[in-house]
Coordinates of C-alpha atoms (C1' of nucleotides) in Angstrom, one line a residue:
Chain A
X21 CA -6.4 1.4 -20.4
X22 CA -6.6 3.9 -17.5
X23 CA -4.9 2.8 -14.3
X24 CA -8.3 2.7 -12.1
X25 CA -8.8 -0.6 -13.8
X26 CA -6.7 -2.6 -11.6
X27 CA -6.1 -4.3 -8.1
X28 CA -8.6 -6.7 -9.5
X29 CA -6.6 -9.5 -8.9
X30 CA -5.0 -11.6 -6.0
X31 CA -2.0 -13.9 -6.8
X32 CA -0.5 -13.9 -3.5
X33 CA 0.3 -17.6 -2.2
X34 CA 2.4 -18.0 0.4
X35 CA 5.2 -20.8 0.9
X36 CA 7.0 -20.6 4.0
X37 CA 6.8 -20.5 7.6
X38 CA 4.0 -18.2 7.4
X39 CA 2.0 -20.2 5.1
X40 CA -0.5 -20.7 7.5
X41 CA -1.1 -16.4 8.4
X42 CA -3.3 -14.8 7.0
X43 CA -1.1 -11.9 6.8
X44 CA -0.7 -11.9 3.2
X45 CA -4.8 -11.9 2.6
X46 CA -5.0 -8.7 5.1
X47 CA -2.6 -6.8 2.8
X48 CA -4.3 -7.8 -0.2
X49 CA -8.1 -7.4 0.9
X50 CA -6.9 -4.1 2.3
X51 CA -5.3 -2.9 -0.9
X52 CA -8.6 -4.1 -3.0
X53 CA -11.1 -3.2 -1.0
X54 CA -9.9 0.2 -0.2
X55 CA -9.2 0.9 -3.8
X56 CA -12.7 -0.1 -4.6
X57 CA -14.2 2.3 -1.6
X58 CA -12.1 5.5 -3.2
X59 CA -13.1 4.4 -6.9
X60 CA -16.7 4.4 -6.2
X61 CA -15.7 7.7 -4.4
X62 CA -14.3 9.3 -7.2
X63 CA -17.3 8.0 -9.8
X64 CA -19.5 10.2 -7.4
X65 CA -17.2 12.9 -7.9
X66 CA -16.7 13.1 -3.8
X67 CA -13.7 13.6 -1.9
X68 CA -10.9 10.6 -1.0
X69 CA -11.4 8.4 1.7
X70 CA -8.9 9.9 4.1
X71 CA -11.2 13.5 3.9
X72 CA -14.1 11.5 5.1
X73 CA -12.1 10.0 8.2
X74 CA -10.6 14.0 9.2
X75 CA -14.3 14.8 8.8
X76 CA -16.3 12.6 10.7
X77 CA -13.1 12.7 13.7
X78 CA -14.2 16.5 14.2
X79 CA -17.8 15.8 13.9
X80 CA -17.7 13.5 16.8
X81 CA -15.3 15.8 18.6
X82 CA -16.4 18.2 21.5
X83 CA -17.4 21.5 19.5
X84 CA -16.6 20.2 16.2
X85 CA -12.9 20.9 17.0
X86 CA -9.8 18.9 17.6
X87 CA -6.0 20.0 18.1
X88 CA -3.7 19.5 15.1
X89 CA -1.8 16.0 17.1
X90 CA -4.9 15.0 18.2
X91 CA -6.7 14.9 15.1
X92 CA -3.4 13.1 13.7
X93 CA -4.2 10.2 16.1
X94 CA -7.7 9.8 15.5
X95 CA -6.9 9.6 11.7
X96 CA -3.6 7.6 11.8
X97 CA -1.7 10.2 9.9
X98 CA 1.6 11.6 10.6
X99 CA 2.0 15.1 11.7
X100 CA 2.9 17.0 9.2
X101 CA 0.6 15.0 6.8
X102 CA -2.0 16.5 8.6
X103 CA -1.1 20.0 8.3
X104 CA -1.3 19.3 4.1
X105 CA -4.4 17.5 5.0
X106 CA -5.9 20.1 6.8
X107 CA -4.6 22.8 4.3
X108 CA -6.5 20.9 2.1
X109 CA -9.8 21.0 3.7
X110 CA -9.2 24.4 4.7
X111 CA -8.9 25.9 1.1
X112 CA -12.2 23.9 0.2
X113 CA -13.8 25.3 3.1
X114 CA -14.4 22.4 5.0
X115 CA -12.2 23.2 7.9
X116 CA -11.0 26.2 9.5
X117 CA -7.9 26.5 12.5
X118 CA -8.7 28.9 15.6
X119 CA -5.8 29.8 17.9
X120 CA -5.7 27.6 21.1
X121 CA -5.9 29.9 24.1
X122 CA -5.2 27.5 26.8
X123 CA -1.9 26.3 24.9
X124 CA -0.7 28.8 21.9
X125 CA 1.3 26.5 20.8
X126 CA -1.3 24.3 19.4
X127 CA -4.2 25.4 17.1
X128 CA -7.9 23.5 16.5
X129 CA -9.2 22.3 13.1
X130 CA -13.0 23.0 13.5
X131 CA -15.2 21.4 10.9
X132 CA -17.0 23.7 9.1
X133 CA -21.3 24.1 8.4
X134 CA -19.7 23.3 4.4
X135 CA -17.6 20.1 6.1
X136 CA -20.4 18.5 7.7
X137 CA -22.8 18.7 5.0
X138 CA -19.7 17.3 2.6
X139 CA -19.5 14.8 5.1
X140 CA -23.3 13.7 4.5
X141 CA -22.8 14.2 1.3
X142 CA -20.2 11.4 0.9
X143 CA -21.8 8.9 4.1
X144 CA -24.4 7.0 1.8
X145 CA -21.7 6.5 -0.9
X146 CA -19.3 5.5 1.4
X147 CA -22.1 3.5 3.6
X148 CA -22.9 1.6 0.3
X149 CA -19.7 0.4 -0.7
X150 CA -18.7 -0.8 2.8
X151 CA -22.0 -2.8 3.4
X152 CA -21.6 -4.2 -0.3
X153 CA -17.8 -4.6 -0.1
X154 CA -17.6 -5.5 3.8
X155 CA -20.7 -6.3 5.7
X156 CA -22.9 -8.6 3.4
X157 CA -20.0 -11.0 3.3
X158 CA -19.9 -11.4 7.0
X159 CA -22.1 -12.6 9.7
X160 CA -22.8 -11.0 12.9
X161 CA -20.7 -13.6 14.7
X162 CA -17.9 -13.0 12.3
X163 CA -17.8 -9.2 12.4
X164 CA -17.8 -9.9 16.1
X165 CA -14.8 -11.9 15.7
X166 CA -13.2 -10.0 13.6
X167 CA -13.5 -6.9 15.1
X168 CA -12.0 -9.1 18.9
X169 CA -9.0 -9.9 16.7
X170 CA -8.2 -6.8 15.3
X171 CA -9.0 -4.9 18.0
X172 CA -6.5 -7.7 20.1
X173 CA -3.8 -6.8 17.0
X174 CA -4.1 -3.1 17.7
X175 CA -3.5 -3.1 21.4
X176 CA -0.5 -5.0 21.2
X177 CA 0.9 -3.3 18.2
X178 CA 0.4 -0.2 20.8
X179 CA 2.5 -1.8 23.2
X180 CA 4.8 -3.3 21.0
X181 CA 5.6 0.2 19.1
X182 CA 6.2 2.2 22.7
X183 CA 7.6 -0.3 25.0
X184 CA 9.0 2.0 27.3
Chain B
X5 CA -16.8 -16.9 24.2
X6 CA -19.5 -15.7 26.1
X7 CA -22.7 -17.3 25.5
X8 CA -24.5 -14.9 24.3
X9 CA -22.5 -14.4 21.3
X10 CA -24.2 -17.5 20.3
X11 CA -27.8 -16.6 20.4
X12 CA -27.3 -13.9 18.1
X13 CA -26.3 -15.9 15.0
X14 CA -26.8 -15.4 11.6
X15 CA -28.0 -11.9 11.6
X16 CA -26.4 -10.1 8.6
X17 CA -26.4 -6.2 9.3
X18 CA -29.7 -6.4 7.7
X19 CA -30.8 -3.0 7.1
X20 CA -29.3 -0.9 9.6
X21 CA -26.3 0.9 10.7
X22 CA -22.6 -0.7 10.5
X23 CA -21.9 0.4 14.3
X24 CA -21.1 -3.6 14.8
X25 CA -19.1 -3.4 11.4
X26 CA -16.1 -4.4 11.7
X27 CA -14.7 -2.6 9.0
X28 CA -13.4 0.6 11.1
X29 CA -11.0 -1.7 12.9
X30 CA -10.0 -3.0 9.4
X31 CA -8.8 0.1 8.7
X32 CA -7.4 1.7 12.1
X33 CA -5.4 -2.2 12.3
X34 CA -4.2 -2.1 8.8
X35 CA -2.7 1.5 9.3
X36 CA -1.1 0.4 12.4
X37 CA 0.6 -2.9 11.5
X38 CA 1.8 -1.4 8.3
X39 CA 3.5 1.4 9.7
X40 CA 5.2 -0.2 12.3
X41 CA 6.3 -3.1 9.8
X42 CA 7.5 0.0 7.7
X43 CA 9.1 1.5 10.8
X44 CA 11.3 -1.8 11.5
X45 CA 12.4 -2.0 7.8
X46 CA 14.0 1.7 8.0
X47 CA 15.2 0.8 11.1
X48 CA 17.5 -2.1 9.8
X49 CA 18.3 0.5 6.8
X50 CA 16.5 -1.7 4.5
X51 CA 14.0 -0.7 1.4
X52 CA 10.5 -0.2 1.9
X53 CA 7.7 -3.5 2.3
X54 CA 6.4 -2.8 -1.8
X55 CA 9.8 -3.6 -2.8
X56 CA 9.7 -6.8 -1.2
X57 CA 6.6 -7.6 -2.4
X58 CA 8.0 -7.1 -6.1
X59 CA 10.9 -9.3 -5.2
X60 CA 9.1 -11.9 -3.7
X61 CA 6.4 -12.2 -6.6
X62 CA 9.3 -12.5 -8.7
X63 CA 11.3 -14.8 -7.0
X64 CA 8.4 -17.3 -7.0
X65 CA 7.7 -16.5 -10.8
X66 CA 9.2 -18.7 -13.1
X67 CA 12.9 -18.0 -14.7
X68 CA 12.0 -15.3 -11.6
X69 CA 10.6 -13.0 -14.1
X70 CA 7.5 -11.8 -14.9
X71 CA 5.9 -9.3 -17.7
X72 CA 4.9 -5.7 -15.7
X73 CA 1.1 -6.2 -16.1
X74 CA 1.3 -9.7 -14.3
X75 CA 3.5 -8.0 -11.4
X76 CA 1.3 -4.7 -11.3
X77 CA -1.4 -7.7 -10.6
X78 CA 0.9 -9.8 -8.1
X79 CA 1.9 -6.8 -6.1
X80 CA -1.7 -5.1 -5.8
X81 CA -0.1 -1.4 -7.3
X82 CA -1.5 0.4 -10.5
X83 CA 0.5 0.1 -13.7
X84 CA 2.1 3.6 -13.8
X85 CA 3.1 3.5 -10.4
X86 CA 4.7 0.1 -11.0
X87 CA 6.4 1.6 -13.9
X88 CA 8.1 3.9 -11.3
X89 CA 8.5 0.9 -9.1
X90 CA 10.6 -0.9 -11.1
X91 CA 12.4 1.9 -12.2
X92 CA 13.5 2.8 -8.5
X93 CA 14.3 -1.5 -8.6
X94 CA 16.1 -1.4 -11.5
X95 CA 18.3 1.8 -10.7
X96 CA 19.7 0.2 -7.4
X97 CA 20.3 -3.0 -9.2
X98 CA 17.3 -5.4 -7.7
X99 CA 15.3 -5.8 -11.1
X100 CA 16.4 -5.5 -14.6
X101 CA 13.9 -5.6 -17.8
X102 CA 14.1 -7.6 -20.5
X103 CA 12.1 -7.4 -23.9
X104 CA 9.5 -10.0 -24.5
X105 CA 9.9 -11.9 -27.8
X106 CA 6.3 -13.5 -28.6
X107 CA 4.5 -9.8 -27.4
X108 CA 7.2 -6.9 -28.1
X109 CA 4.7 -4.6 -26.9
X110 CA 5.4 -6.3 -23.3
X111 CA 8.5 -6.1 -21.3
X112 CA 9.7 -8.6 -17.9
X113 CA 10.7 -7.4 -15.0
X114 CA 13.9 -9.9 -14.4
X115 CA 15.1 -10.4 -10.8
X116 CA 18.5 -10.1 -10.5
X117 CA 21.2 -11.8 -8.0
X118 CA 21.2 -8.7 -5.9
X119 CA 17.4 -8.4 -5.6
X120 CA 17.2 -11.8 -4.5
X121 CA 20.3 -11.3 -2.2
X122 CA 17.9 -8.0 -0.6
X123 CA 15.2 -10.0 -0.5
X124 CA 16.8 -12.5 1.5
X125 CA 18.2 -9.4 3.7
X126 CA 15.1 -8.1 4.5
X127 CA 13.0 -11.5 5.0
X128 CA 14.2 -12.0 8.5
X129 CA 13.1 -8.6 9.7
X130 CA 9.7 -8.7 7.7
X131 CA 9.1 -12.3 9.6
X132 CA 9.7 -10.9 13.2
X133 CA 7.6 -8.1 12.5
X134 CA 4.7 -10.1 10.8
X135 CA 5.1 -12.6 14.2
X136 CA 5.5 -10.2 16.7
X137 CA 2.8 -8.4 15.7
X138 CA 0.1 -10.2 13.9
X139 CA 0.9 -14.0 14.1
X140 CA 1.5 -14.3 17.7
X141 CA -1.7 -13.2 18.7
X142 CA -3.9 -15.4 17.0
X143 CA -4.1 -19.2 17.0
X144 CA -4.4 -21.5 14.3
X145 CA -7.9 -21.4 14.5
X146 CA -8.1 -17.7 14.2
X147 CA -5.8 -17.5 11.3
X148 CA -7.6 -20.2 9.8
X149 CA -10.9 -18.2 9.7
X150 CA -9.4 -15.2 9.1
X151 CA -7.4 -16.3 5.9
X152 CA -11.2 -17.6 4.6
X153 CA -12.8 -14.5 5.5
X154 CA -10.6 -12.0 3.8
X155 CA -10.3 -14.3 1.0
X156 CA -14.5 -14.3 0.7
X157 CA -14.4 -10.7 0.5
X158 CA -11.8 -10.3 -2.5
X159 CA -13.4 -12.3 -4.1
X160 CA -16.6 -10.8 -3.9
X161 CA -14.5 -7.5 -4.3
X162 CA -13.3 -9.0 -7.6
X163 CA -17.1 -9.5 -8.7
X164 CA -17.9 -5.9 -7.7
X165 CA -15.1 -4.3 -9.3
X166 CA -15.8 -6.0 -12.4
X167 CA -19.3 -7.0 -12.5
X168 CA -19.5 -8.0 -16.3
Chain C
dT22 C1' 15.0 22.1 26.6
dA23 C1' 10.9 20.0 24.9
dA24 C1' 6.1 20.0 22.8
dG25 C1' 3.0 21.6 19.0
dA26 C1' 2.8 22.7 14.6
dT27 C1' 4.4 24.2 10.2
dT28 C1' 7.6 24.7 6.1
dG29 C1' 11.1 23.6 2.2
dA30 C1' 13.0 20.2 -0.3
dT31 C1' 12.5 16.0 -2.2
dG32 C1' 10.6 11.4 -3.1
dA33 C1' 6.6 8.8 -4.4
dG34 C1' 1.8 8.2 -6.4
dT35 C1' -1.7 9.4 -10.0
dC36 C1' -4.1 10.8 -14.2
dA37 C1' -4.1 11.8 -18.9
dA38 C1' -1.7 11.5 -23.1
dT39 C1' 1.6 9.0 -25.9
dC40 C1' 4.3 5.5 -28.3
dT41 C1' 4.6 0.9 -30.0
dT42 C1' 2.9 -3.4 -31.2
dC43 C1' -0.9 -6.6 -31.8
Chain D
dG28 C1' -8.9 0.3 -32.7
dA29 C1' -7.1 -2.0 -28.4
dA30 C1' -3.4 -3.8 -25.3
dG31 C1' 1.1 -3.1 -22.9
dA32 C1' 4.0 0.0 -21.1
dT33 C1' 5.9 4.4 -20.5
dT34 C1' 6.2 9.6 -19.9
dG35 C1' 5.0 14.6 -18.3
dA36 C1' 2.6 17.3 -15.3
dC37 C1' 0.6 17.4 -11.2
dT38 C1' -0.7 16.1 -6.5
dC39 C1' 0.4 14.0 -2.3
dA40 C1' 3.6 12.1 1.3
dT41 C1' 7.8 12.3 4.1
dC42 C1' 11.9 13.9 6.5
dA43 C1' 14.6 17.2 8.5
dA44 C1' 14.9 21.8 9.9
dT45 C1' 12.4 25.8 11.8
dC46 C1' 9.5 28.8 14.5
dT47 C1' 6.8 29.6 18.6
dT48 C1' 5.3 28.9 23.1
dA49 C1' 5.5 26.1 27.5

DNA sequence: TAAGATTGATGAGTCAATCTTC
DNA sequence: GAAGATTGACTCATCAATCTTA
């Protein structure tokens, strides 16, 4: 059996004083959907998930381009993750560095004419699995909700990371 | 909630975009939490959260063991990375393997007195974090909804993955 | 001295191939 | 042949140390 048969499965139960959160479901849904998402991914023969998010950051971005850190935030990756990252993408032509002249410390990763059409490329895939995985599970109110709750999580894990 | 939020009910996001999805929060949260829950655990100088999971599915298995395909399921991890897994477990004296006798192809993972003792080390820190940052911002209600809507999805997940 | 980014070394994850047992 | 688990080779992630510029 190959190993992308898997995460099919979810036997968490909880027992103790957090029987009640829902904490254990998040890491599990998480785990399985995301694996599904890069699967179907891979079947297309497209890039991983995390090339997608680097992508579409820089095609929002002002001129296609973002500093190094910034790009980090916008992606939730650390640093020097990035750098692979973006070594990555660079060697497959999807993104390119240009000096900074303002700060020459820092250097831009620009997307590239090849990055934005890779990123179209992978959009309906990826569009597909999240509406078929995510969305026609949910109501509007719910991914209202949901997206109030999580959004609530984020802010004070924020906080709660840099209190001073 | 405002009132509005009522009048537009029941609208899955029928054929259109997945700006309202919530999914993009899913992920951004999940990255968030995770890390910082990581963060705390290195912090206290204690192992990372997917060796707790292992220990905890096999502390609730019976005779605490279990055979590597069932934890590879429990834990949500493919089977050659669990292999790895345990063999990190096992080398620091957490988890111990033990042949099978009805199935000699299979093997158990065993907890050991020390895993159990780690687990129990590292439970305290893992609840604070999984309070301060997720629990005690949401009420019962919320987590109540939230449990039954991430459960709705892996299950539905389950069905994609494995449609037959 | 600190910020921005990168690198080298090392640890962890993944895929395909393998071994054993059913 | 197929299931259960492991291994080898490779890719990716992470940490501390480094280089450059502010």
């Amino acid at each position: 059996m190959r190993d992308g048969d898997r995460l099919k499965k979810n036997r968490r139960s909880a027992s103790s004083s957090v029987a009640r959160s829902a904490w254990p479901a998040f890491l599990t849904a998480h785990a399985v959907l995301v694996s599904e998402v890069e699967r179907r991914l891979k079947e297309a023969e497209l890039p991983e998930l995390a090339w997608y998010d680097v992508l579409w950051a820089l095609e929002r971005a002002p001129k296609r381009r973002l500093r190094m850190h910034e790009l980090a935030d916008a992606v939730v990756v650390s640093r020097s993750n990035l750098t692979r990252l973006a070594d990555r993408l660079e060697s497959n032509g999807l993104v390119s560095r240009e000096r900074c002249d303002d700060d020459r410390r820092s250097s831009f990763a620009v997307l590239t004419d090849a990055g934005s059409e890779m990123r179209k490329r992978m959009w309906p895939v990826y569009r597909a699995a999240i509406e078929e995985l995510f969305d026609d599970h949910l109501s509007a109110d719910e991914q209202a909700s949901l997206r109030a709750v999580l959004q609530r999580l984020l802010e004070a894990a924020a906080k709660a990371a840099a209190p001073q």
